[in-house]
Amino acid sequence: MSQRPIKVLVVDDSAIVRKLLSDALKGEPDIEVVGGAGDPFVARDMILRLEPDVLTLDIEMPRMDGISFLKKLMAHRPMPVIIISSLTQSGSAATIEALRAGAVDVLAKPGGPASVGELGIRLKERVRAIRGMAPAGLARAAAPTAPAAPAASVRFDNPRRRNGIIAIGASTGGPQAIESLLTRMPAETPPIVIAQHMPAGFTRAFAERLDKECRIRVIESAGGEVLEPGVAYVAPGGHHLVVEAHGVRLTTRLHEGPQLHHQRPAVDELFFSLARLRGVPIVGVLLTGMGADGADGMVALRKAGAETMAEDEHSCIVFGMPREAIARGGATHVATLLRMPTLIPECFARVAAGPTVRAS
């Protein structure tokens, strides 16, 4: 028997946005929009009556803001929530707070008629990917991620760390996973480069939030930075991030080439650029996310001599990208998010001591 349609409730104070989102989902045999709510109080009643599988949620609404509603929802009736937010500075910061409160993904409100179709495509993908998330996954999404003292064993002692790189890729559930990982890393780390699927306008707020919570410095890459130890560089939404060698220096470069896997930034674009480097110790990490972005890039990294790890299903919010990397033979290791802060330095010590990445 086929599964029943995924029931979606749209929550937004704008009737126009509610109609846009509802129309974008209508006509799909496996998705049913069960209703639209103009504020959290109406949404609460509709959730009890209609029992939706997935919720889309605006942040700025009357009577109760979206974040307050989300926190109450995750405490009493956890369910997958996709944030649909504006691209204002305050909206971006609030969206990052919503992700920390338990939302599993974020999409930008359409800026005009031309962007409505793309939003519909992405929203359908997200709804299908997060249907039926296990309660444990929702609990992980909503878990507080206050900075934790790193274990004594989380140390990078190899002097070649200044010439090495840690690369991280993630999609759905990634902001929570990345924060959990980076807050457990010591200040003395090799440079870290990050490709997180996130719309343009939100990655700066994401990097600023991480910078406040982590021992390392975290910035949104502007392109042209020389990679430095103790700094993490987040790919800006709408741009691919690659790393290039200029003499003994490793530098970032941004470009607006075609999307890969419907994404820009794409993890594959970052990983493939790293696989082309010579003489650079690299550890590649692929975290939670839907789809297959990063899987082929991780295969290329492993073939080039890097150590690679994919997040274990037990700690993933969405076990899509890691599953593909494992299936294609790209993962040297499979580890839970909790294990990674100690495993990454171990991997880095081995790759720095042995044969380093060569041109593929």
mmCIF file with all atom_site columns, C-alpha atoms in Angstrom, residues 2-186:
data_model
loop_
_atom_site.group_PDB
_atom_site.id
_atom_site.type_symbol
_atom_site.label_atom_id
_atom_site.label_alt_id
_atom_site.label_comp_id
_atom_site.label_asym_id
_atom_site.label_entity_id
_atom_site.label_seq_id
_atom_site.pdbx_PDB_ins_code
_atom_site.Cartn_x
_atom_site.Cartn_y
_atom_site.Cartn_z
_atom_site.occupancy
_atom_site.B_iso_or_equiv
_atom_site.pdbx_formal_charge
_atom_site.auth_seq_id
_atom_site.auth_comp_id
_atom_site.auth_asym_id
_atom_site.auth_atom_id
_atom_site.pdbx_PDB_model_num
ATOM 1   C CA . SER A 1 2   ? 1.180  3.537  -0.737  1.00 0.00 ? 2   SER A CA 1
ATOM 2   C CA . GLN A 1 3   ? 1.794  5.935  2.127   1.00 0.00 ? 3   GLN A CA 1
ATOM 3   C CA . ARG A 1 4   ? -0.851 8.519  2.925   1.00 0.00 ? 4   ARG A CA 1
ATOM 4   C CA . PRO A 1 5   ? -0.042 12.066 1.787   1.00 0.00 ? 5   PRO A CA 1
ATOM 5   C CA . ILE A 1 6   ? 2.204  14.209 3.964   1.00 0.00 ? 6   ILE A CA 1
ATOM 6   C CA . LYS A 1 7   ? -0.023 16.656 5.812   1.00 0.00 ? 7   LYS A CA 1
ATOM 7   C CA . VAL A 1 8   ? 1.378  20.206 5.863   1.00 0.00 ? 8   VAL A CA 1
ATOM 8   C CA . LEU A 1 9   ? 0.115  23.172 7.873   1.00 0.00 ? 9   LEU A CA 1
ATOM 9   C CA . VAL A 1 10  ? 1.201  26.628 6.671   1.00 0.00 ? 10  VAL A CA 1
ATOM 10  C CA . VAL A 1 11  ? 1.603  29.270 9.403   1.00 0.00 ? 11  VAL A CA 1
ATOM 11  C CA . ASP A 1 12  ? 2.132  32.871 8.285   1.00 0.00 ? 12  ASP A CA 1
ATOM 12  C CA . ASP A 1 13  ? 0.393  36.134 9.098   1.00 0.00 ? 13  ASP A CA 1
ATOM 13  C CA . SER A 1 14  ? 0.341  37.103 5.411   1.00 0.00 ? 14  SER A CA 1
ATOM 14  C CA . ALA A 1 15  ? -2.608 35.668 3.485   1.00 0.00 ? 15  ALA A CA 1
ATOM 15  C CA . ILE A 1 16  ? -0.622 36.174 0.285   1.00 0.00 ? 16  ILE A CA 1
ATOM 16  C CA . VAL A 1 17  ? 2.312  34.099 1.545   1.00 0.00 ? 17  VAL A CA 1
ATOM 17  C CA . ARG A 1 18  ? -0.043 31.411 2.852   1.00 0.00 ? 18  ARG A CA 1
ATOM 18  C CA . LYS A 1 19  ? -1.587 31.155 -0.599  1.00 0.00 ? 19  LYS A CA 1
ATOM 19  C CA . LEU A 1 20  ? 1.806  31.125 -2.355  1.00 0.00 ? 20  LEU A CA 1
ATOM 20  C CA . LEU A 1 21  ? 3.077  28.290 -0.168  1.00 0.00 ? 21  LEU A CA 1
ATOM 21  C CA . SER A 1 22  ? -0.163 26.342 -0.378  1.00 0.00 ? 22  SER A CA 1
ATOM 22  C CA . ASP A 1 23  ? -0.298 26.685 -4.165  1.00 0.00 ? 23  ASP A CA 1
ATOM 23  C CA . ALA A 1 24  ? 3.349  25.600 -4.422  1.00 0.00 ? 24  ALA A CA 1
ATOM 24  C CA . LEU A 1 25  ? 2.526  22.348 -2.652  1.00 0.00 ? 25  LEU A CA 1
ATOM 25  C CA . LYS A 1 26  ? -0.842 21.627 -4.208  1.00 0.00 ? 26  LYS A CA 1
ATOM 26  C CA . GLY A 1 27  ? -1.064 19.146 -7.038  1.00 0.00 ? 27  GLY A CA 1
ATOM 27  C CA . GLU A 1 28  ? 1.511  16.812 -5.510  1.00 0.00 ? 28  GLU A CA 1
ATOM 28  C CA . PRO A 1 29  ? -0.043 13.366 -4.930  1.00 0.00 ? 29  PRO A CA 1
ATOM 29  C CA . ASP A 1 30  ? 2.083  12.748 -1.843  1.00 0.00 ? 30  ASP A CA 1
ATOM 30  C CA . ILE A 1 31  ? 1.553  16.155 -0.180  1.00 0.00 ? 31  ILE A CA 1
ATOM 31  C CA . GLU A 1 32  ? -1.663 17.601 1.246   1.00 0.00 ? 32  GLU A CA 1
ATOM 32  C CA . VAL A 1 33  ? -1.955 21.155 2.589   1.00 0.00 ? 33  VAL A CA 1
ATOM 33  C CA . VAL A 1 34  ? -4.436 20.693 5.423   1.00 0.00 ? 34  VAL A CA 1
ATOM 34  C CA . GLY A 1 35  ? -4.767 24.350 6.294   1.00 0.00 ? 35  GLY A CA 1
ATOM 35  C CA . GLY A 1 36  ? -3.288 27.795 6.820   1.00 0.00 ? 36  GLY A CA 1
ATOM 36  C CA . ALA A 1 37  ? -3.029 29.725 10.076  1.00 0.00 ? 37  ALA A CA 1
ATOM 37  C CA . GLY A 1 38  ? -2.531 33.467 10.452  1.00 0.00 ? 38  GLY A CA 1
ATOM 38  C CA . ASP A 1 39  ? -1.054 33.369 13.971  1.00 0.00 ? 39  ASP A CA 1
ATOM 39  C CA . PRO A 1 40  ? 0.278  30.830 16.500  1.00 0.00 ? 40  PRO A CA 1
ATOM 40  C CA . PHE A 1 41  ? -2.966 30.624 18.470  1.00 0.00 ? 41  PHE A CA 1
ATOM 41  C CA . VAL A 1 42  ? -4.923 29.589 15.404  1.00 0.00 ? 42  VAL A CA 1
ATOM 42  C CA . ALA A 1 43  ? -2.060 27.243 14.502  1.00 0.00 ? 43  ALA A CA 1
ATOM 43  C CA . ARG A 1 44  ? -2.222 25.577 17.933  1.00 0.00 ? 44  ARG A CA 1
ATOM 44  C CA . ASP A 1 45  ? -5.877 24.740 17.483  1.00 0.00 ? 45  ASP A CA 1
ATOM 45  C CA . MET A 1 46  ? -5.341 23.493 13.945  1.00 0.00 ? 46  MET A CA 1
ATOM 46  C CA . ILE A 1 47  ? -2.439 21.268 15.011  1.00 0.00 ? 47  ILE A CA 1
ATOM 47  C CA . LEU A 1 48  ? -4.643 19.596 17.606  1.00 0.00 ? 48  LEU A CA 1
ATOM 48  C CA . ARG A 1 49  ? -7.501 19.164 15.150  1.00 0.00 ? 49  ARG A CA 1
ATOM 49  C CA . LEU A 1 50  ? -5.670 18.312 11.911  1.00 0.00 ? 50  LEU A CA 1
ATOM 50  C CA . GLU A 1 51  ? -2.512 16.555 13.204  1.00 0.00 ? 51  GLU A CA 1
ATOM 51  C CA . PRO A 1 52  ? -0.140 17.751 10.463  1.00 0.00 ? 52  PRO A CA 1
ATOM 52  C CA . ASP A 1 53  ? 3.131  15.950 9.754   1.00 0.00 ? 53  ASP A CA 1
ATOM 53  C CA . VAL A 1 54  ? 5.123  19.075 8.862   1.00 0.00 ? 54  VAL A CA 1
ATOM 54  C CA . LEU A 1 55  ? 4.745  22.753 9.719   1.00 0.00 ? 55  LEU A CA 1
ATOM 55  C CA . THR A 1 56  ? 5.985  25.783 7.789   1.00 0.00 ? 56  THR A CA 1
ATOM 56  C CA . LEU A 1 57  ? 6.442  28.731 10.139  1.00 0.00 ? 57  LEU A CA 1
ATOM 57  C CA . ASP A 1 58  ? 6.994  32.457 9.812   1.00 0.00 ? 58  ASP A CA 1
ATOM 58  C CA . ILE A 1 59  ? 9.007  34.263 12.497  1.00 0.00 ? 59  ILE A CA 1
ATOM 59  C CA . GLU A 1 60  ? 7.348  37.667 12.754  1.00 0.00 ? 60  GLU A CA 1
ATOM 60  C CA . MET A 1 61  ? 3.650  37.213 13.562  1.00 0.00 ? 61  MET A CA 1
ATOM 61  C CA . PRO A 1 62  ? 1.010  38.928 15.717  1.00 0.00 ? 62  PRO A CA 1
ATOM 62  C CA . ARG A 1 63  ? -0.011 37.808 19.216  1.00 0.00 ? 63  ARG A CA 1
ATOM 63  C CA . MET A 1 64  ? 3.046  35.533 19.596  1.00 0.00 ? 64  MET A CA 1
ATOM 64  C CA . ASP A 1 65  ? 6.316  35.517 17.685  1.00 0.00 ? 65  ASP A CA 1
ATOM 65  C CA . GLY A 1 66  ? 7.360  32.395 15.803  1.00 0.00 ? 66  GLY A CA 1
ATOM 66  C CA . ILE A 1 67  ? 10.300 31.556 18.053  1.00 0.00 ? 67  ILE A CA 1
ATOM 67  C CA . SER A 1 68  ? 8.210  31.580 21.225  1.00 0.00 ? 68  SER A CA 1
ATOM 68  C CA . PHE A 1 69  ? 5.613  29.406 19.514  1.00 0.00 ? 69  PHE A CA 1
ATOM 69  C CA . LEU A 1 70  ? 8.316  27.049 18.216  1.00 0.00 ? 70  LEU A CA 1
ATOM 70  C CA . LYS A 1 71  ? 9.768  26.551 21.688  1.00 0.00 ? 71  LYS A CA 1
ATOM 71  C CA . LYS A 1 72  ? 6.335  25.717 23.101  1.00 0.00 ? 72  LYS A CA 1
ATOM 72  C CA . LEU A 1 73  ? 5.645  23.400 20.183  1.00 0.00 ? 73  LEU A CA 1
ATOM 73  C CA . MET A 1 74  ? 8.905  21.474 20.586  1.00 0.00 ? 74  MET A CA 1
ATOM 74  C CA . ALA A 1 75  ? 8.283  21.126 24.316  1.00 0.00 ? 75  ALA A CA 1
ATOM 75  C CA . HIS A 1 76  ? 4.735  19.805 24.062  1.00 0.00 ? 76  HIS A CA 1
ATOM 76  C CA . ARG A 1 77  ? 4.182  18.438 20.554  1.00 0.00 ? 77  ARG A CA 1
ATOM 77  C CA . PRO A 1 78  ? 7.500  18.026 18.690  1.00 0.00 ? 78  PRO A CA 1
ATOM 78  C CA . MET A 1 79  ? 7.161  17.960 14.918  1.00 0.00 ? 79  MET A CA 1
ATOM 79  C CA . PRO A 1 80  ? 9.307  18.889 11.900  1.00 0.00 ? 80  PRO A CA 1
ATOM 80  C CA . VAL A 1 81  ? 9.243  22.650 11.303  1.00 0.00 ? 81  VAL A CA 1
ATOM 81  C CA . ILE A 1 82  ? 10.549 24.513 8.246   1.00 0.00 ? 82  ILE A CA 1
ATOM 82  C CA . ILE A 1 83  ? 11.130 28.235 8.749   1.00 0.00 ? 83  ILE A CA 1
ATOM 83  C CA . ILE A 1 84  ? 10.018 30.512 5.906   1.00 0.00 ? 84  ILE A CA 1
ATOM 84  C CA . SER A 1 85  ? 11.649 33.832 6.701   1.00 0.00 ? 85  SER A CA 1
ATOM 85  C CA . SER A 1 86  ? 12.339 37.255 5.248   1.00 0.00 ? 86  SER A CA 1
ATOM 86  C CA . LEU A 1 87  ? 15.846 38.334 4.294   1.00 0.00 ? 87  LEU A CA 1
ATOM 87  C CA . THR A 1 88  ? 16.051 41.289 6.674   1.00 0.00 ? 88  THR A CA 1
ATOM 88  C CA . GLN A 1 89  ? 18.921 41.512 9.144   1.00 0.00 ? 89  GLN A CA 1
ATOM 89  C CA . SER A 1 90  ? 16.572 40.993 12.091  1.00 0.00 ? 90  SER A CA 1
ATOM 90  C CA . GLY A 1 91  ? 14.779 38.201 10.240  1.00 0.00 ? 91  GLY A CA 1
ATOM 91  C CA . SER A 1 92  ? 18.045 36.406 9.540   1.00 0.00 ? 92  SER A CA 1
ATOM 92  C CA . ALA A 1 93  ? 19.173 36.563 13.173  1.00 0.00 ? 93  ALA A CA 1
ATOM 93  C CA . ALA A 1 94  ? 15.773 35.361 14.372  1.00 0.00 ? 94  ALA A CA 1
ATOM 94  C CA . THR A 1 95  ? 15.876 32.497 11.885  1.00 0.00 ? 95  THR A CA 1
ATOM 95  C CA . ILE A 1 96  ? 19.193 31.265 13.281  1.00 0.00 ? 96  ILE A CA 1
ATOM 96  C CA . GLU A 1 97  ? 17.641 31.412 16.759  1.00 0.00 ? 97  GLU A CA 1
ATOM 97  C CA . ALA A 1 98  ? 14.708 29.360 15.449  1.00 0.00 ? 98  ALA A CA 1
ATOM 98  C CA . LEU A 1 99  ? 17.078 26.710 14.110  1.00 0.00 ? 99  LEU A CA 1
ATOM 99  C CA . ARG A 1 100 ? 18.659 26.499 17.543  1.00 0.00 ? 100 ARG A CA 1
ATOM 100 C CA . ALA A 1 101 ? 15.180 26.149 19.050  1.00 0.00 ? 101 ALA A CA 1
ATOM 101 C CA . GLY A 1 102 ? 14.370 23.079 16.980  1.00 0.00 ? 102 GLY A CA 1
ATOM 102 C CA . ALA A 1 103 ? 13.432 24.032 13.422  1.00 0.00 ? 103 ALA A CA 1
ATOM 103 C CA . VAL A 1 104 ? 15.074 21.651 10.967  1.00 0.00 ? 104 VAL A CA 1
ATOM 104 C CA . ASP A 1 105 ? 15.500 23.904 7.937   1.00 0.00 ? 105 ASP A CA 1
ATOM 105 C CA . VAL A 1 106 ? 15.067 27.427 6.583   1.00 0.00 ? 106 VAL A CA 1
ATOM 106 C CA . LEU A 1 107 ? 13.880 28.793 3.262   1.00 0.00 ? 107 LEU A CA 1
ATOM 107 C CA . ALA A 1 108 ? 13.732 32.417 2.171   1.00 0.00 ? 108 ALA A CA 1
ATOM 108 C CA . LYS A 1 109 ? 10.405 34.035 1.384   1.00 0.00 ? 109 LYS A CA 1
ATOM 109 C CA . PRO A 1 110 ? 10.080 34.752 -2.341  1.00 0.00 ? 110 PRO A CA 1
ATOM 110 C CA . GLY A 1 111 ? 11.437 38.134 -3.312  1.00 0.00 ? 111 GLY A CA 1
ATOM 111 C CA . GLY A 1 112 ? 9.282  38.288 -6.415  1.00 0.00 ? 112 GLY A CA 1
ATOM 112 C CA . PRO A 1 113 ? 7.385  36.201 -8.945  1.00 0.00 ? 113 PRO A CA 1
ATOM 113 C CA . ALA A 1 114 ? 10.594 34.762 -10.416 1.00 0.00 ? 114 ALA A CA 1
ATOM 114 C CA . SER A 1 115 ? 11.608 33.161 -7.113  1.00 0.00 ? 115 SER A CA 1
ATOM 115 C CA . VAL A 1 116 ? 8.257  31.531 -6.321  1.00 0.00 ? 116 VAL A CA 1
ATOM 116 C CA . GLY A 1 117 ? 8.909  28.514 -8.536  1.00 0.00 ? 117 GLY A CA 1
ATOM 117 C CA . GLU A 1 118 ? 12.312 27.832 -6.987  1.00 0.00 ? 118 GLU A CA 1
ATOM 118 C CA . LEU A 1 119 ? 10.842 28.113 -3.493  1.00 0.00 ? 119 LEU A CA 1
ATOM 119 C CA . GLY A 1 120 ? 8.184  25.567 -4.422  1.00 0.00 ? 120 GLY A CA 1
ATOM 120 C CA . ILE A 1 121 ? 10.782 23.084 -5.646  1.00 0.00 ? 121 ILE A CA 1
ATOM 121 C CA . ARG A 1 122 ? 12.883 23.444 -2.498  1.00 0.00 ? 122 ARG A CA 1
ATOM 122 C CA . LEU A 1 123 ? 9.888  23.296 -0.185  1.00 0.00 ? 123 LEU A CA 1
ATOM 123 C CA . LYS A 1 124 ? 8.649  20.045 -1.726  1.00 0.00 ? 124 LYS A CA 1
ATOM 124 C CA . GLU A 1 125 ? 12.122 18.533 -1.328  1.00 0.00 ? 125 GLU A CA 1
ATOM 125 C CA . ARG A 1 126 ? 12.311 19.564 2.320   1.00 0.00 ? 126 ARG A CA 1
ATOM 126 C CA . VAL A 1 127 ? 8.812  18.321 3.154   1.00 0.00 ? 127 VAL A CA 1
ATOM 127 C CA . ARG A 1 128 ? 9.521  14.907 1.647   1.00 0.00 ? 128 ARG A CA 1
ATOM 128 C CA . ALA A 1 129 ? 12.934 14.624 3.295   1.00 0.00 ? 129 ALA A CA 1
ATOM 129 C CA . ILE A 1 130 ? 11.781 15.332 6.844   1.00 0.00 ? 130 ILE A CA 1
ATOM 130 C CA . ARG A 1 131 ? 8.504  13.421 6.826   1.00 0.00 ? 131 ARG A CA 1
ATOM 131 C CA . GLY A 1 132 ? 8.285  11.061 9.755   1.00 0.00 ? 132 GLY A CA 1
ATOM 132 C CA . MET A 1 133 ? 11.383 12.286 11.543  1.00 0.00 ? 133 MET A CA 1
ATOM 133 C CA . ALA A 1 134 ? 11.900 10.183 14.633  1.00 0.00 ? 134 ALA A CA 1
ATOM 134 C CA . PRO A 1 135 ? 11.247 11.850 18.002  1.00 0.00 ? 135 PRO A CA 1
ATOM 135 C CA . ALA A 1 136 ? 14.921 11.374 18.811  1.00 0.00 ? 136 ALA A CA 1
ATOM 136 C CA . GLY A 1 137 ? 15.864 13.420 15.747  1.00 0.00 ? 137 GLY A CA 1
ATOM 137 C CA . LEU A 1 138 ? 13.476 16.181 16.735  1.00 0.00 ? 138 LEU A CA 1
ATOM 138 C CA . ALA A 1 139 ? 14.872 16.152 20.244  1.00 0.00 ? 139 ALA A CA 1
ATOM 139 C CA . ARG A 1 140 ? 18.385 16.546 18.843  1.00 0.00 ? 140 ARG A CA 1
ATOM 140 C CA . ALA A 1 141 ? 17.225 19.450 16.685  1.00 0.00 ? 141 ALA A CA 1
ATOM 141 C CA . ALA A 1 142 ? 15.775 21.200 19.723  1.00 0.00 ? 142 ALA A CA 1
ATOM 142 C CA . ALA A 1 143 ? 18.555 20.341 22.163  1.00 0.00 ? 143 ALA A CA 1
ATOM 143 C CA . PRO A 1 144 ? 20.358 23.348 23.640  1.00 0.00 ? 144 PRO A CA 1
ATOM 144 C CA . THR A 1 145 ? 23.933 23.653 22.454  1.00 0.00 ? 145 THR A CA 1
ATOM 145 C CA . ALA A 1 146 ? 25.639 25.686 25.150  1.00 0.00 ? 146 ALA A CA 1
ATOM 146 C CA . PRO A 1 147 ? 29.435 25.679 24.853  1.00 0.00 ? 147 PRO A CA 1
ATOM 147 C CA . ALA A 1 148 ? 30.913 22.586 26.437  1.00 0.00 ? 148 ALA A CA 1
ATOM 148 C CA . ALA A 1 149 ? 34.461 22.213 27.660  1.00 0.00 ? 149 ALA A CA 1
ATOM 149 C CA . PRO A 1 150 ? 36.319 20.103 25.095  1.00 0.00 ? 150 PRO A CA 1
ATOM 150 C CA . ALA A 1 151 ? 37.635 16.762 26.256  1.00 0.00 ? 151 ALA A CA 1
ATOM 151 C CA . ALA A 1 152 ? 41.285 16.777 27.273  1.00 0.00 ? 152 ALA A CA 1
ATOM 152 C CA . SER A 1 153 ? 42.024 14.552 24.284  1.00 0.00 ? 153 SER A CA 1
ATOM 153 C CA . VAL A 1 154 ? 40.691 17.123 21.803  1.00 0.00 ? 154 VAL A CA 1
ATOM 154 C CA . ARG A 1 155 ? 44.020 18.607 20.822  1.00 0.00 ? 155 ARG A CA 1
ATOM 155 C CA . PHE A 1 156 ? 45.879 19.303 17.595  1.00 0.00 ? 156 PHE A CA 1
ATOM 156 C CA . ASP A 1 157 ? 49.533 18.749 18.432  1.00 0.00 ? 157 ASP A CA 1
ATOM 157 C CA . ASN A 1 158 ? 50.961 18.271 14.954  1.00 0.00 ? 158 ASN A CA 1
ATOM 158 C CA . PRO A 1 159 ? 52.892 21.394 13.915  1.00 0.00 ? 159 PRO A CA 1
ATOM 159 C CA . ARG A 1 160 ? 51.686 20.935 10.320  1.00 0.00 ? 160 ARG A CA 1
ATOM 160 C CA . ARG A 1 161 ? 48.216 21.961 11.350  1.00 0.00 ? 161 ARG A CA 1
ATOM 161 C CA . ARG A 1 162 ? 48.935 25.423 9.881   1.00 0.00 ? 162 ARG A CA 1
ATOM 162 C CA . ASN A 1 163 ? 49.154 23.826 6.443   1.00 0.00 ? 163 ASN A CA 1
ATOM 163 C CA . GLY A 1 164 ? 46.128 21.579 6.846   1.00 0.00 ? 164 GLY A CA 1
ATOM 164 C CA . ILE A 1 165 ? 42.395 21.947 6.507   1.00 0.00 ? 165 ILE A CA 1
ATOM 165 C CA . ILE A 1 166 ? 39.236 20.576 8.102   1.00 0.00 ? 166 ILE A CA 1
ATOM 166 C CA . ALA A 1 167 ? 36.315 20.701 5.657   1.00 0.00 ? 167 ALA A CA 1
ATOM 167 C CA . ILE A 1 168 ? 32.688 20.363 6.767   1.00 0.00 ? 168 ILE A CA 1
ATOM 168 C CA . GLY A 1 169 ? 29.586 19.954 4.616   1.00 0.00 ? 169 GLY A CA 1
ATOM 169 C CA . ALA A 1 170 ? 25.969 19.836 5.783   1.00 0.00 ? 170 ALA A CA 1
ATOM 170 C CA . SER A 1 171 ? 22.363 20.492 4.779   1.00 0.00 ? 171 SER A CA 1
ATOM 171 C CA . THR A 1 172 ? 19.103 19.880 6.671   1.00 0.00 ? 172 THR A CA 1
ATOM 172 C CA . GLY A 1 173 ? 19.867 19.851 10.400  1.00 0.00 ? 173 GLY A CA 1
ATOM 173 C CA . GLY A 1 174 ? 23.357 21.146 9.711   1.00 0.00 ? 174 GLY A CA 1
ATOM 174 C CA . PRO A 1 175 ? 23.301 24.407 11.686  1.00 0.00 ? 175 PRO A CA 1
ATOM 175 C CA . GLN A 1 176 ? 22.599 22.514 14.918  1.00 0.00 ? 176 GLN A CA 1
ATOM 176 C CA . ALA A 1 177 ? 25.175 19.825 14.088  1.00 0.00 ? 177 ALA A CA 1
ATOM 177 C CA . ILE A 1 178 ? 27.864 22.329 13.128  1.00 0.00 ? 178 ILE A CA 1
ATOM 178 C CA . GLU A 1 179 ? 27.333 24.331 16.305  1.00 0.00 ? 179 GLU A CA 1
ATOM 179 C CA . SER A 1 180 ? 27.453 21.174 18.406  1.00 0.00 ? 180 SER A CA 1
ATOM 180 C CA . LEU A 1 181 ? 30.715 20.155 16.739  1.00 0.00 ? 181 LEU A CA 1
ATOM 181 C CA . LEU A 1 182 ? 32.506 23.499 16.689  1.00 0.00 ? 182 LEU A CA 1
ATOM 182 C CA . THR A 1 183 ? 31.671 24.407 20.297  1.00 0.00 ? 183 THR A CA 1
ATOM 183 C CA . ARG A 1 184 ? 33.552 21.277 21.329  1.00 0.00 ? 184 ARG A CA 1
ATOM 184 C CA . MET A 1 185 ? 36.671 22.083 19.329  1.00 0.00 ? 185 MET A CA 1
ATOM 185 C CA . PRO A 1 186 ? 39.655 23.791 20.993  1.00 0.00 ? 186 PRO A CA 1
#
